[in-house]
PDB file of C-alpha atoms in Angstrom:
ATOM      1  CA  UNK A   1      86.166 -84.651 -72.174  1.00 52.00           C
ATOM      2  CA  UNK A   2      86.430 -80.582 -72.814  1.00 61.00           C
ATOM      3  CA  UNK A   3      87.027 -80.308 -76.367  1.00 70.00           C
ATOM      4  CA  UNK A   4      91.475 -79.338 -77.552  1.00 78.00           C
ATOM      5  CA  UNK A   5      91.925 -81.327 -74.048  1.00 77.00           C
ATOM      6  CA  UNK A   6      93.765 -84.188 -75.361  1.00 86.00           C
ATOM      7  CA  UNK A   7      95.434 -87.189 -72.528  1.00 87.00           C
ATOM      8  CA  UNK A   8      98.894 -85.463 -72.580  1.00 90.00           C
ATOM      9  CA  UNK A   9      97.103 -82.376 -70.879  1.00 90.00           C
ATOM     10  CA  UNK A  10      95.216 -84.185 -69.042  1.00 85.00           C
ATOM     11  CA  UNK A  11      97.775 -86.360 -67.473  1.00 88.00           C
ATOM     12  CA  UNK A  12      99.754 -83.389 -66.656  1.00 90.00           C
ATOM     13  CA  UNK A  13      96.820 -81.086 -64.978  1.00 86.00           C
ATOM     14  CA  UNK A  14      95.968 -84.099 -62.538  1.00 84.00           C
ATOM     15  CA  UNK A  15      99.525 -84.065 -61.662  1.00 88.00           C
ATOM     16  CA  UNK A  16      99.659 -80.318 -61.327  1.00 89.00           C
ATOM     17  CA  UNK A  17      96.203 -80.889 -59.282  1.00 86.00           C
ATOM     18  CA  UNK A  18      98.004 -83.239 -56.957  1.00 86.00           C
ATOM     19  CA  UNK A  19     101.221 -81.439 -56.163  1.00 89.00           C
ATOM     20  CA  UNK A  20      99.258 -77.960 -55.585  1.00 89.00           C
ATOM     21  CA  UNK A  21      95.757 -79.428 -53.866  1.00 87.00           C
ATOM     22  CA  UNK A  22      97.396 -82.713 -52.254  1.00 86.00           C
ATOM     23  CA  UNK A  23      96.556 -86.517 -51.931  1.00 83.00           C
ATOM     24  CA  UNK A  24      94.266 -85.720 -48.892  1.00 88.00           C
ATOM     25  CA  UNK A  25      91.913 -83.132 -50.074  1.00 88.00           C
ATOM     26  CA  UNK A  26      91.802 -84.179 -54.157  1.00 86.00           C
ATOM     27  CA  UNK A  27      88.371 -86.192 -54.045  1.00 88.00           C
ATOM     28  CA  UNK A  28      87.305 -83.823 -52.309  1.00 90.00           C
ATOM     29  CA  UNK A  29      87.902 -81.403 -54.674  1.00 88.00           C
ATOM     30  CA  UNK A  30      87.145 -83.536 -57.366  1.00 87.00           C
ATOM     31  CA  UNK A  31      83.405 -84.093 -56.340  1.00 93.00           C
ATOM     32  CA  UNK A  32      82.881 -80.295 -56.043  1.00 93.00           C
ATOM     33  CA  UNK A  33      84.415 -80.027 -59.272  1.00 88.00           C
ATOM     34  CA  UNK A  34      81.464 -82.553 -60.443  1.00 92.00           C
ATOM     35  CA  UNK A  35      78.854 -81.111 -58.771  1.00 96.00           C
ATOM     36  CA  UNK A  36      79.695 -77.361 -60.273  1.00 94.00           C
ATOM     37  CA  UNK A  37      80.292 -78.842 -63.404  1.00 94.00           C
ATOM     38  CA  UNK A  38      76.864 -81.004 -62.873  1.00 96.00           C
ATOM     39  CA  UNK A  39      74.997 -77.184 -62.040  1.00 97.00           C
ATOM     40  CA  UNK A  40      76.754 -75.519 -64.828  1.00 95.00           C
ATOM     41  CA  UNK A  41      75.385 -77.770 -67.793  1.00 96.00           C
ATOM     42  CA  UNK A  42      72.061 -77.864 -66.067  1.00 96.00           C
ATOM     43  CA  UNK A  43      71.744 -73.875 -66.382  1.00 96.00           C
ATOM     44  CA  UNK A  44      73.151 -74.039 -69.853  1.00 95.00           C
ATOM     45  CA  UNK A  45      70.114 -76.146 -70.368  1.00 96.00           C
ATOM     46  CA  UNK A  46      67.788 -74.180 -68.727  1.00 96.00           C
ATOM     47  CA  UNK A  47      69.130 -71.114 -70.576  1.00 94.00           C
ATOM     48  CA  UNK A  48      68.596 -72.639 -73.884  1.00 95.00           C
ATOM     49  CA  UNK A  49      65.039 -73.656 -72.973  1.00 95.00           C
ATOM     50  CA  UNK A  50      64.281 -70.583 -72.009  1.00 94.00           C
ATOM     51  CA  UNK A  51      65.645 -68.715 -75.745  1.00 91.00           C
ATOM     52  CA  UNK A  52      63.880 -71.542 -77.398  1.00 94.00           C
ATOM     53  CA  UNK A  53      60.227 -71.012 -75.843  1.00 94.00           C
ATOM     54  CA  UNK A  54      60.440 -67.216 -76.112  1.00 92.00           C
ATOM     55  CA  UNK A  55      61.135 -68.620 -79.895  1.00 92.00           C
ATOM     56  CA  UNK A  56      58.167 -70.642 -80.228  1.00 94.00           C
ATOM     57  CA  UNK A  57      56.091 -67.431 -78.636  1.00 94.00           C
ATOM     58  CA  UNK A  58      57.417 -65.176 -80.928  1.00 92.00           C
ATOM     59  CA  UNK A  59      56.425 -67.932 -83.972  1.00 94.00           C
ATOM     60  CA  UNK A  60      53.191 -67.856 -82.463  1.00 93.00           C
ATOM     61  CA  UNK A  61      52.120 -64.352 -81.827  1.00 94.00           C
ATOM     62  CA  UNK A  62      53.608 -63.923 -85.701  1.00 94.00           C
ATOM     63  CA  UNK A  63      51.398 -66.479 -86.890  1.00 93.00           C
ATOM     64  CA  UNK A  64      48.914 -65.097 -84.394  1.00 93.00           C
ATOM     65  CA  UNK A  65      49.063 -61.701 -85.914  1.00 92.00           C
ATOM     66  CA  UNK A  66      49.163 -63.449 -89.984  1.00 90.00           C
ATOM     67  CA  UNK A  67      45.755 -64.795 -89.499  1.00 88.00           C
ATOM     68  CA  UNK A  68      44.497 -61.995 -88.032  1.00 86.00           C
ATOM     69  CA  UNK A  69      45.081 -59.991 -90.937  1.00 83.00           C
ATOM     70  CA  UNK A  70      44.672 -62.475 -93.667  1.00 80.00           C
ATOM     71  CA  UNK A  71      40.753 -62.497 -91.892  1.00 76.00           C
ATOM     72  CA  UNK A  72      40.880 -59.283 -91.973  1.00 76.00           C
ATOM     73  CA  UNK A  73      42.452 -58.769 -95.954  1.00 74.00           C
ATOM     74  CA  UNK A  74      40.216 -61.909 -97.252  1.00 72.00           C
ATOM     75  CA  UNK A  75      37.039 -59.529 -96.144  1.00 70.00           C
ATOM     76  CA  UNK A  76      34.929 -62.995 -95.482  1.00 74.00           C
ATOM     77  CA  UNK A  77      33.602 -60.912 -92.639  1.00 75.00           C
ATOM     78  CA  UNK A  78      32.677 -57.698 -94.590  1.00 79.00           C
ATOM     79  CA  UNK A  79      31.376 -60.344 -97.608  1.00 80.00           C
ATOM     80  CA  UNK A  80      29.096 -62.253 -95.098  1.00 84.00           C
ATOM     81  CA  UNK A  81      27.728 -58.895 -93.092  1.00 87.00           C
ATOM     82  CA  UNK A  82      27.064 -57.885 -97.048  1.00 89.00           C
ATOM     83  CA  UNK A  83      25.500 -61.041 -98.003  1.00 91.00           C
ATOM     84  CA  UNK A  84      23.004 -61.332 -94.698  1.00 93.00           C
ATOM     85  CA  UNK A  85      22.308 -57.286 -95.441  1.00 93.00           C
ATOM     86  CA  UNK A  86      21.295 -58.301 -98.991  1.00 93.00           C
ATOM     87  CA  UNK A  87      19.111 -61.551 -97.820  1.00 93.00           C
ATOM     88  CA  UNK A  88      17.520 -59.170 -94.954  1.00 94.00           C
ATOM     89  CA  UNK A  89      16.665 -56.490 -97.880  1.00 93.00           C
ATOM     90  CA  UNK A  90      15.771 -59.399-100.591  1.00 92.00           C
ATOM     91  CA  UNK A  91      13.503 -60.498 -97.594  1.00 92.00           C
ATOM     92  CA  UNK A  92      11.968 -57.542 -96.775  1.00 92.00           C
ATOM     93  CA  UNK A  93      11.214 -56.322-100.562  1.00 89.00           C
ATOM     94  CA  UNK A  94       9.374 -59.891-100.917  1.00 88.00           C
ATOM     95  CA  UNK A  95       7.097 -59.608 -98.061  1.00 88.00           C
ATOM     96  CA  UNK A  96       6.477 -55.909 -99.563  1.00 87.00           C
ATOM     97  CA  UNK A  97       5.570 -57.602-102.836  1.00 84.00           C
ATOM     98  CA  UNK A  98       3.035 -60.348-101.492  1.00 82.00           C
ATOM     99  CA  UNK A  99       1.353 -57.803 -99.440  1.00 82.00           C
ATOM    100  CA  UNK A 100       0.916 -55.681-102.300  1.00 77.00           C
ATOM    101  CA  UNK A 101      -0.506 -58.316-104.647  1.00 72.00           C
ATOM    102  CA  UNK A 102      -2.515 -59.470-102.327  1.00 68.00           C
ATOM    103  CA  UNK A 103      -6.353 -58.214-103.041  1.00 59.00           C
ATOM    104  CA  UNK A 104      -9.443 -59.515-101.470  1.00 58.00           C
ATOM    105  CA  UNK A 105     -10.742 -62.197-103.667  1.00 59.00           C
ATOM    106  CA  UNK A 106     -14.483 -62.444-103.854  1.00 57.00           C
ATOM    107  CA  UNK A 107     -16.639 -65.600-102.149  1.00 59.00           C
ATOM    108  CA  UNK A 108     -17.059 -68.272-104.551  1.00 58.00           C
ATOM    109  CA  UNK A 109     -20.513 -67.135-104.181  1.00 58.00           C
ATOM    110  CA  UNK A 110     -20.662 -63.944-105.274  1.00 56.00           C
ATOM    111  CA  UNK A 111     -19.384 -64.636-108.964  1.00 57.00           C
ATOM    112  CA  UNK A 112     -21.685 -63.819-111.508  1.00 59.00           C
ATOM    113  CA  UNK A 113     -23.065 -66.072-114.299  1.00 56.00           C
ATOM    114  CA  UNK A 114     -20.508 -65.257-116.734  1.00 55.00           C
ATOM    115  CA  UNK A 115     -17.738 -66.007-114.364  1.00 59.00           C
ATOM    116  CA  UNK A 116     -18.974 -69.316-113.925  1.00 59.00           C
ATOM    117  CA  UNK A 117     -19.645 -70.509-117.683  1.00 59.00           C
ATOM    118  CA  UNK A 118     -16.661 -72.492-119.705  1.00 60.00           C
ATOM    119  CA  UNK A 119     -14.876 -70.260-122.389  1.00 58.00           C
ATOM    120  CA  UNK A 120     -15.748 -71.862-124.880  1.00 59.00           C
ATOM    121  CA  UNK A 121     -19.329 -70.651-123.696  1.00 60.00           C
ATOM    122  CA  UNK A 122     -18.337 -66.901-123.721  1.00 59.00           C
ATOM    123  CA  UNK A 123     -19.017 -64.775-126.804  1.00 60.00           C
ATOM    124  CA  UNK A 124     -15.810 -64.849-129.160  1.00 59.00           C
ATOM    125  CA  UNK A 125     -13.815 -60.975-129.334  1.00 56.00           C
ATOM    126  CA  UNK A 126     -14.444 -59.628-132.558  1.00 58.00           C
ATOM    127  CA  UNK A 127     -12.034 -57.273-132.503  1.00 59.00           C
ATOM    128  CA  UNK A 128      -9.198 -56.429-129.682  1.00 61.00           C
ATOM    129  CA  UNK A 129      -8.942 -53.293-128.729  1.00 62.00           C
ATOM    130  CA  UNK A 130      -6.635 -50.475-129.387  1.00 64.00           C
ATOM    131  CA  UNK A 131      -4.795 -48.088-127.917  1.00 73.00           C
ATOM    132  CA  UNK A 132      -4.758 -45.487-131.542  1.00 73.00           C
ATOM    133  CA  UNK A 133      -8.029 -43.851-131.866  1.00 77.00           C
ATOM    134  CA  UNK A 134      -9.740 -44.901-135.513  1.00 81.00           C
ATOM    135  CA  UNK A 135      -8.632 -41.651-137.287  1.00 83.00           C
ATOM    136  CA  UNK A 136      -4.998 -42.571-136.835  1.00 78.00           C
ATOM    137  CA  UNK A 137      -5.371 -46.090-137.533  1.00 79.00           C
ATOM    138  CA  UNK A 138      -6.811 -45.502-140.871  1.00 80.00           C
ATOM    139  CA  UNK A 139      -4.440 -42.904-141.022  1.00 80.00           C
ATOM    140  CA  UNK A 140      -1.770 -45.417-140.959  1.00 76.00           C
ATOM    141  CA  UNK A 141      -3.290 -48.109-142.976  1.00 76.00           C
ATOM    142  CA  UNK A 142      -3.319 -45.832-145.865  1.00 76.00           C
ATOM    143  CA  UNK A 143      -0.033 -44.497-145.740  1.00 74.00           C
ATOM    144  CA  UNK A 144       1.391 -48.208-145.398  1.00 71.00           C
ATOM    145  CA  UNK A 145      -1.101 -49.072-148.284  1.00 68.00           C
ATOM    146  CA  UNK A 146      -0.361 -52.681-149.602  1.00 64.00           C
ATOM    147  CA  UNK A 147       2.451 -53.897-146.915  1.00 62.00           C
ATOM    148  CA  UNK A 148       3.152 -57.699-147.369  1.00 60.00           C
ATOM    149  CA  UNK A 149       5.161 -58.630-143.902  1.00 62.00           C
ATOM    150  CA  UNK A 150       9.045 -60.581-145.223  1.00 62.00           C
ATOM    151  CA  UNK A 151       9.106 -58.061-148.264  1.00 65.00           C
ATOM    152  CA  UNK A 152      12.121 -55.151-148.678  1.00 65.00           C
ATOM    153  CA  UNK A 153      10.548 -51.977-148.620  1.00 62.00           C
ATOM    154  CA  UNK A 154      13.306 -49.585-148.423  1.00 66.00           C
ATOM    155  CA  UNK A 155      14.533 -47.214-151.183  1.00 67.00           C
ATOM    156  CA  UNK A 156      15.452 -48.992-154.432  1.00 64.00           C
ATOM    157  CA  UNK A 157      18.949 -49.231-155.252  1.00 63.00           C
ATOM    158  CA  UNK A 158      20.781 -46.440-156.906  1.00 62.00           C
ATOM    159  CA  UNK A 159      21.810 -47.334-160.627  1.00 60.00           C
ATOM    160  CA  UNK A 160      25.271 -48.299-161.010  1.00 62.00           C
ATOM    161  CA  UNK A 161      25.302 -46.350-164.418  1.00 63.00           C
ATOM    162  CA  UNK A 162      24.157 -42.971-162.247  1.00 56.00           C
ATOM    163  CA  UNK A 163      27.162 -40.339-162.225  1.00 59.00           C
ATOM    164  CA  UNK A 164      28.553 -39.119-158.624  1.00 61.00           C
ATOM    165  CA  UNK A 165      27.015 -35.843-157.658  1.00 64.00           C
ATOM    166  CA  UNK A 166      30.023 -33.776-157.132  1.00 58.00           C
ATOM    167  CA  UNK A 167      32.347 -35.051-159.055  1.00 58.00           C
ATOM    168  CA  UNK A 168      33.769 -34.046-162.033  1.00 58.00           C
ATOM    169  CA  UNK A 169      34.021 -36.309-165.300  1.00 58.00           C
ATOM    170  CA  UNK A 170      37.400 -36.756-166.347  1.00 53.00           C
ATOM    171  CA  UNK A 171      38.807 -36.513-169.700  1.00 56.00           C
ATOM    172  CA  UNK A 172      41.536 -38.390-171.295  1.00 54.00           C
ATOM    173  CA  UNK A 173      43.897 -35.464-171.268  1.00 60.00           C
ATOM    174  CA  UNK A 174      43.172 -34.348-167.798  1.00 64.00           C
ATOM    175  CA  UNK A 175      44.117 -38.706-166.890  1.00 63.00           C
ATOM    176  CA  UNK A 176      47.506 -38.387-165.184  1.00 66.00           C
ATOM    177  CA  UNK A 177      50.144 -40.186-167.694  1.00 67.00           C
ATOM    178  CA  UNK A 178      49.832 -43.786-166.728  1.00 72.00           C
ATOM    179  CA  UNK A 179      45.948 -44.145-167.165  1.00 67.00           C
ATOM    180  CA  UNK A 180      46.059 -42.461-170.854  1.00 66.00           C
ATOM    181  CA  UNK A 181      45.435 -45.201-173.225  1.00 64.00           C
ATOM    182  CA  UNK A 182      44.361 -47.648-170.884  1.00 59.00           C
ATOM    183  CA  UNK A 183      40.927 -48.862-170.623  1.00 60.00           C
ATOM    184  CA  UNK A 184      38.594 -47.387-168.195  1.00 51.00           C
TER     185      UNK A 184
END
């Protein structure tokens, strides 16, 4: 039933219905009446399908568009063209590096003697060698003299009885007021 159509009005348009259209013609006009009604709710339907998939679009191409720019504002892209740019340069410095350090090694036969003997074999160093020439090594040995490594060999401590250079000794009447009589 239409809705504020209660049976009192409805009672009374069927009899205004049957006075105005007739007995003869009001199935008649009923059915048409059914079948327009029947094509009305069916575009209504239609209608609201229609709003609601242009609505589900619209969600769509918004949440489309919000993952387009959250890759975009995350910069995973940028980050992983970064990354492979670093491994391709990483790569490239290392291959740099190995052919560098890479020297032709002498045959296995051309080694001489003293290649070949143990180490315990070899003659023991008696002395490394240094980069100061002997003048400025015994230069420094003297000056250092008799250094024991672990000992303190800065300036001794001043004595706590030594006066302040700068300062001027007080006497008792130039103490202010309080600090006369009282022990220093």
């Amino acid at each position: 039933m239409m809705p504020g159509v209660g049976f009192a009005e409805m009672v009374v348009l069927v009899l205004v219905a049957i006075v105005v259209i007739g007995p003869k013609d009001l199935p008649l006009m009923m059915r048409k009446f059914g079948r327009f009604t029947g094509k009305m709710r069916a575009m209504a339907f239609e209608f609201r399908q229609g709003f609601e998939e242009l609505g589900r679009q619209a969600e769509l191409e918004e949440l489309r568009r919000e993952v387009a720019d959250l890759k975009r504002h995350t910069g995973m892209e940028e980050f992983t063209r970064e990354m492979e740019k670093d491994r391709a340069d990483m790569e490239r410095d290392l291959r740099e590096a190995a052919s560098a350090s890479e020297t032709p090694r002498p045959a296995p036969a051309a080694r001489s003697a003293e290649q070949t003997q143990p180490v315990s074999a070899l003659p023991a160093a008696t002395e490394t060698p240094s980069l100061l020439p002997p003048e400025a090594i015994a230069a420094l040995n003297a000056r250092l003299g008799d250094y024991h490594e672990g000992e303190d060999h800065g300036p001794p401590p001043a004595p706590l009885t030594a006066p302040i250079e700068g300062a001027e000794t007080l006497s008792a009447d130039r103490l202010p007021p309080e600090r006369q009589g009282a022990p220093a």
